[in-house]
Amino acid sequence: MDDSERALEVDILAVSLRSDKDAAGDLLEHLAGKLSQALPEEVQVSRGGWLFSSKKPVEELNIKLGEIGFQFRRDKRGVITAMRQKIVRGVVLKSEEVAVESLIDELAAQLAKVAEKNARTRDALTKFVIG
């Protein structure tokens, strides 16, 4: 795969991560649904809400891809923050807050890299993008 094909693949994946968020009503719900379906072992979703509430909104979404972690968190006011993490042997050594859109682009690029090396991930991401 040449650089232009790879760049196009990353762009398509980034658009897929963002797509339908307005229809779904919530970026975190959209990302959690898509990514936990495509990569269940790499994604951890924490939901909030009252004990007997029918709505359990996503409060935190963690994606671990090798030594890089991506965390999206919603505070009590509904503001979403995004963190990039450096992970070594399961321990977070460094966390850095970044813009949500920027982290989505980084996540798409990292997913494309992982998919190049792993057939299972590539198949899951193909289903993710195509539907």
PDB file of C-alpha atoms in Angstrom:
ATOM      1  CA  MET A   1       0.000   0.000   0.000  1.00  0.00           C
ATOM      2  CA  ASP A   2       1.507   3.343  -0.998  1.00  0.00           C
ATOM      3  CA  ASP A   3       1.347   6.549   1.054  1.00  0.00           C
ATOM      4  CA  SER A   4      -1.562   8.077  -0.875  1.00  0.00           C
ATOM      5  CA  GLU A   5      -3.700   4.933  -0.444  1.00  0.00           C
ATOM      6  CA  ARG A   6      -2.861   4.828   3.265  1.00  0.00           C
ATOM      7  CA  ALA A   7      -3.715   8.529   3.695  1.00  0.00           C
ATOM      8  CA  LEU A   8      -7.038   7.990   1.930  1.00  0.00           C
ATOM      9  CA  GLU A   9      -7.791   4.957   4.127  1.00  0.00           C
ATOM     10  CA  VAL A  10      -7.074   6.982   7.288  1.00  0.00           C
ATOM     11  CA  ASP A  11      -9.282   9.841   6.047  1.00  0.00           C
ATOM     12  CA  ILE A  12     -12.148   7.439   5.309  1.00  0.00           C
ATOM     13  CA  LEU A  13     -11.788   5.870   8.747  1.00  0.00           C
ATOM     14  CA  ALA A  14     -11.753   9.293  10.451  1.00  0.00           C
ATOM     15  CA  VAL A  15     -14.917  10.297   8.593  1.00  0.00           C
ATOM     16  CA  SER A  16     -16.537   6.999   9.621  1.00  0.00           C
ATOM     17  CA  LEU A  17     -15.688   7.674  13.259  1.00  0.00           C
ATOM     18  CA  ARG A  18     -17.386  11.064  13.025  1.00  0.00           C
ATOM     19  CA  SER A  19     -20.283  10.076  10.746  1.00  0.00           C
ATOM     20  CA  ASP A  20     -23.843  10.009  11.973  1.00  0.00           C
ATOM     21  CA  LYS A  21     -22.893  11.563  15.304  1.00  0.00           C
ATOM     22  CA  ASP A  22     -25.606  14.187  14.757  1.00  0.00           C
ATOM     23  CA  ALA A  23     -28.139  11.505  13.883  1.00  0.00           C
ATOM     24  CA  ALA A  24     -27.042   9.433  16.857  1.00  0.00           C
ATOM     25  CA  GLY A  25     -27.196  12.569  18.987  1.00  0.00           C
ATOM     26  CA  ASP A  26     -23.949  11.999  20.820  1.00  0.00           C
ATOM     27  CA  LEU A  27     -20.331  11.558  19.795  1.00  0.00           C
ATOM     28  CA  LEU A  28     -19.449   9.288  22.737  1.00  0.00           C
ATOM     29  CA  GLU A  29     -22.433   7.010  22.171  1.00  0.00           C
ATOM     30  CA  HIS A  30     -21.555   6.796  18.485  1.00  0.00           C
ATOM     31  CA  LEU A  31     -17.872   6.014  19.080  1.00  0.00           C
ATOM     32  CA  ALA A  32     -18.619   3.539  21.877  1.00  0.00           C
ATOM     33  CA  GLY A  33     -21.158   1.663  19.782  1.00  0.00           C
ATOM     34  CA  LYS A  34     -19.012   1.451  16.663  1.00  0.00           C
ATOM     35  CA  LEU A  35     -15.674   0.703  18.325  1.00  0.00           C
ATOM     36  CA  SER A  36     -16.916  -1.764  20.951  1.00  0.00           C
ATOM     37  CA  GLN A  37     -18.590  -3.735  18.159  1.00  0.00           C
ATOM     38  CA  ALA A  38     -15.511  -3.684  15.918  1.00  0.00           C
ATOM     39  CA  LEU A  39     -12.808  -4.142  18.598  1.00  0.00           C
ATOM     40  CA  PRO A  40     -14.381  -5.522  21.796  1.00  0.00           C
ATOM     41  CA  GLU A  41     -11.065  -6.538  23.392  1.00  0.00           C
ATOM     42  CA  GLU A  42      -9.460  -3.113  22.942  1.00  0.00           C
ATOM     43  CA  VAL A  43     -12.419  -0.967  24.020  1.00  0.00           C
ATOM     44  CA  GLN A  44     -13.765  -0.304  27.512  1.00  0.00           C
ATOM     45  CA  VAL A  45     -16.998   1.658  27.981  1.00  0.00           C
ATOM     46  CA  SER A  46     -18.142   3.094  31.330  1.00  0.00           C
ATOM     47  CA  ARG A  47     -21.769   4.135  31.576  1.00  0.00           C
ATOM     48  CA  GLY A  48     -23.499   6.336  34.126  1.00  0.00           C
ATOM     49  CA  GLY A  49     -27.093   7.127  34.963  1.00  0.00           C
ATOM     50  CA  TRP A  50     -29.302   6.238  37.867  1.00  0.00           C
ATOM     51  CA  LEU A  51     -29.616   2.665  39.060  1.00  0.00           C
ATOM     52  CA  PHE A  52     -33.098   2.088  37.617  1.00  0.00           C
ATOM     53  CA  SER A  53     -32.822   4.586  34.775  1.00  0.00           C
ATOM     54  CA  SER A  54     -33.499   3.343  31.263  1.00  0.00           C
ATOM     55  CA  LYS A  55     -30.820   5.697  29.930  1.00  0.00           C
ATOM     56  CA  LYS A  56     -27.234   4.781  30.708  1.00  0.00           C
ATOM     57  CA  PRO A  57     -25.145   7.410  28.884  1.00  0.00           C
ATOM     58  CA  VAL A  58     -21.482   6.809  28.122  1.00  0.00           C
ATOM     59  CA  GLU A  59     -19.344   8.632  30.682  1.00  0.00           C
ATOM     60  CA  GLU A  60     -15.953   7.312  29.621  1.00  0.00           C
ATOM     61  CA  LEU A  61     -14.564   5.517  26.585  1.00  0.00           C
ATOM     62  CA  ASN A  62     -11.076   3.969  26.658  1.00  0.00           C
ATOM     63  CA  ILE A  63      -9.382   2.462  23.623  1.00  0.00           C
ATOM     64  CA  LYS A  64      -6.024   0.715  24.016  1.00  0.00           C
ATOM     65  CA  LEU A  65      -4.024   0.031  20.874  1.00  0.00           C
ATOM     66  CA  GLY A  66      -0.637  -1.343  21.815  1.00  0.00           C
ATOM     67  CA  GLU A  67       1.252   1.262  23.820  1.00  0.00           C
ATOM     68  CA  ILE A  68      -1.123   4.097  22.967  1.00  0.00           C
ATOM     69  CA  GLY A  69      -4.360   4.777  24.813  1.00  0.00           C
ATOM     70  CA  PHE A  70      -7.201   7.043  23.763  1.00  0.00           C
ATOM     71  CA  GLN A  71      -9.632   8.267  26.405  1.00  0.00           C
ATOM     72  CA  PHE A  72     -12.819  10.256  25.908  1.00  0.00           C
ATOM     73  CA  ARG A  73     -14.585  11.415  29.074  1.00  0.00           C
ATOM     74  CA  ARG A  74     -17.811  13.355  29.650  1.00  0.00           C
ATOM     75  CA  ASP A  75     -18.051  15.533  32.754  1.00  0.00           C
ATOM     76  CA  LYS A  76     -21.267  16.231  34.680  1.00  0.00           C
ATOM     77  CA  ARG A  77     -22.011  19.253  32.465  1.00  0.00           C
ATOM     78  CA  GLY A  78     -21.768  17.132  29.318  1.00  0.00           C
ATOM     79  CA  VAL A  79     -18.425  18.514  28.123  1.00  0.00           C
ATOM     80  CA  ILE A  80     -16.244  15.895  26.431  1.00  0.00           C
ATOM     81  CA  THR A  81     -12.501  15.871  27.044  1.00  0.00           C
ATOM     82  CA  ALA A  82      -9.980  13.762  25.166  1.00  0.00           C
ATOM     83  CA  MET A  83      -6.695  12.344  26.464  1.00  0.00           C
ATOM     84  CA  ARG A  84      -3.829  10.621  24.672  1.00  0.00           C
ATOM     85  CA  GLN A  85      -2.007   8.127  26.902  1.00  0.00           C
ATOM     86  CA  LYS A  86       1.373   6.408  26.795  1.00  0.00           C
ATOM     87  CA  ILE A  87       0.958   2.882  28.199  1.00  0.00           C
ATOM     88  CA  VAL A  88       3.775   0.512  29.110  1.00  0.00           C
ATOM     89  CA  ARG A  89       2.951  -2.984  30.435  1.00  0.00           C
ATOM     90  CA  GLY A  90      -0.576  -1.922  31.281  1.00  0.00           C
ATOM     91  CA  VAL A  91       0.466   1.171  33.260  1.00  0.00           C
ATOM     92  CA  VAL A  92      -0.353   4.679  32.030  1.00  0.00           C
ATOM     93  CA  LEU A  93       2.917   6.621  32.200  1.00  0.00           C
ATOM     94  CA  LYS A  94       1.775   9.840  30.575  1.00  0.00           C
ATOM     95  CA  SER A  95      -1.568  11.474  29.808  1.00  0.00           C
ATOM     96  CA  GLU A  96      -1.983  14.544  27.654  1.00  0.00           C
ATOM     97  CA  GLU A  97      -5.220  16.417  27.007  1.00  0.00           C
ATOM     98  CA  VAL A  98      -5.831  17.127  23.317  1.00  0.00           C
ATOM     99  CA  ALA A  99      -8.713  18.426  21.193  1.00  0.00           C
ATOM    100  CA  VAL A 100     -11.447  15.850  20.584  1.00  0.00           C
ATOM    101  CA  GLU A 101     -11.262  16.170  16.770  1.00  0.00           C
ATOM    102  CA  SER A 102      -7.479  15.820  16.885  1.00  0.00           C
ATOM    103  CA  LEU A 103      -7.702  12.659  18.984  1.00  0.00           C
ATOM    104  CA  ILE A 104     -10.249  11.166  16.575  1.00  0.00           C
ATOM    105  CA  ASP A 105      -7.791  11.751  13.710  1.00  0.00           C
ATOM    106  CA  GLU A 106      -4.971  10.147  15.735  1.00  0.00           C
ATOM    107  CA  LEU A 107      -7.227   7.218  16.632  1.00  0.00           C
ATOM    108  CA  ALA A 108      -8.081   6.677  12.958  1.00  0.00           C
ATOM    109  CA  ALA A 109      -4.398   6.733  11.992  1.00  0.00           C
ATOM    110  CA  GLN A 110      -3.487   4.281  14.758  1.00  0.00           C
ATOM    111  CA  LEU A 111      -6.383   1.969  13.826  1.00  0.00           C
ATOM    112  CA  ALA A 112      -5.129   1.946  10.227  1.00  0.00           C
ATOM    113  CA  LYS A 113      -1.603   1.042  11.414  1.00  0.00           C
ATOM    114  CA  VAL A 114      -2.912  -1.781  13.587  1.00  0.00           C
ATOM    115  CA  ALA A 115      -5.102  -3.049  10.731  1.00  0.00           C
ATOM    116  CA  GLU A 116      -2.062  -3.301   8.442  1.00  0.00           C
ATOM    117  CA  LYS A 117      -0.468  -5.766  10.868  1.00  0.00           C
ATOM    118  CA  ASN A 118      -3.499  -7.705  12.086  1.00  0.00           C
ATOM    119  CA  ALA A 119      -6.012  -9.507   9.850  1.00  0.00           C
ATOM    120  CA  ARG A 120      -8.681  -9.750  12.594  1.00  0.00           C
ATOM    121  CA  THR A 121      -8.510  -5.997  13.203  1.00  0.00           C
ATOM    122  CA  ARG A 122      -8.568  -5.305   9.456  1.00  0.00           C
ATOM    123  CA  ASP A 123     -11.743  -7.402   9.069  1.00  0.00           C
ATOM    124  CA  ALA A 124     -13.383  -5.680  12.051  1.00  0.00           C
ATOM    125  CA  LEU A 125     -12.561  -2.228  10.690  1.00  0.00           C
ATOM    126  CA  THR A 126     -13.858  -3.167   7.248  1.00  0.00           C
ATOM    127  CA  LYS A 127     -17.197  -4.101   8.845  1.00  0.00           C
ATOM    128  CA  PHE A 128     -17.041  -0.857  10.854  1.00  0.00           C
ATOM    129  CA  VAL A 129     -16.594   1.341   7.766  1.00  0.00           C
ATOM    130  CA  ILE A 130     -18.921  -0.553   5.431  1.00  0.00           C
ATOM    131  CA  GLY A 131     -21.589  -1.227   8.015  1.00  0.00           C
TER     132      GLY A 131
END
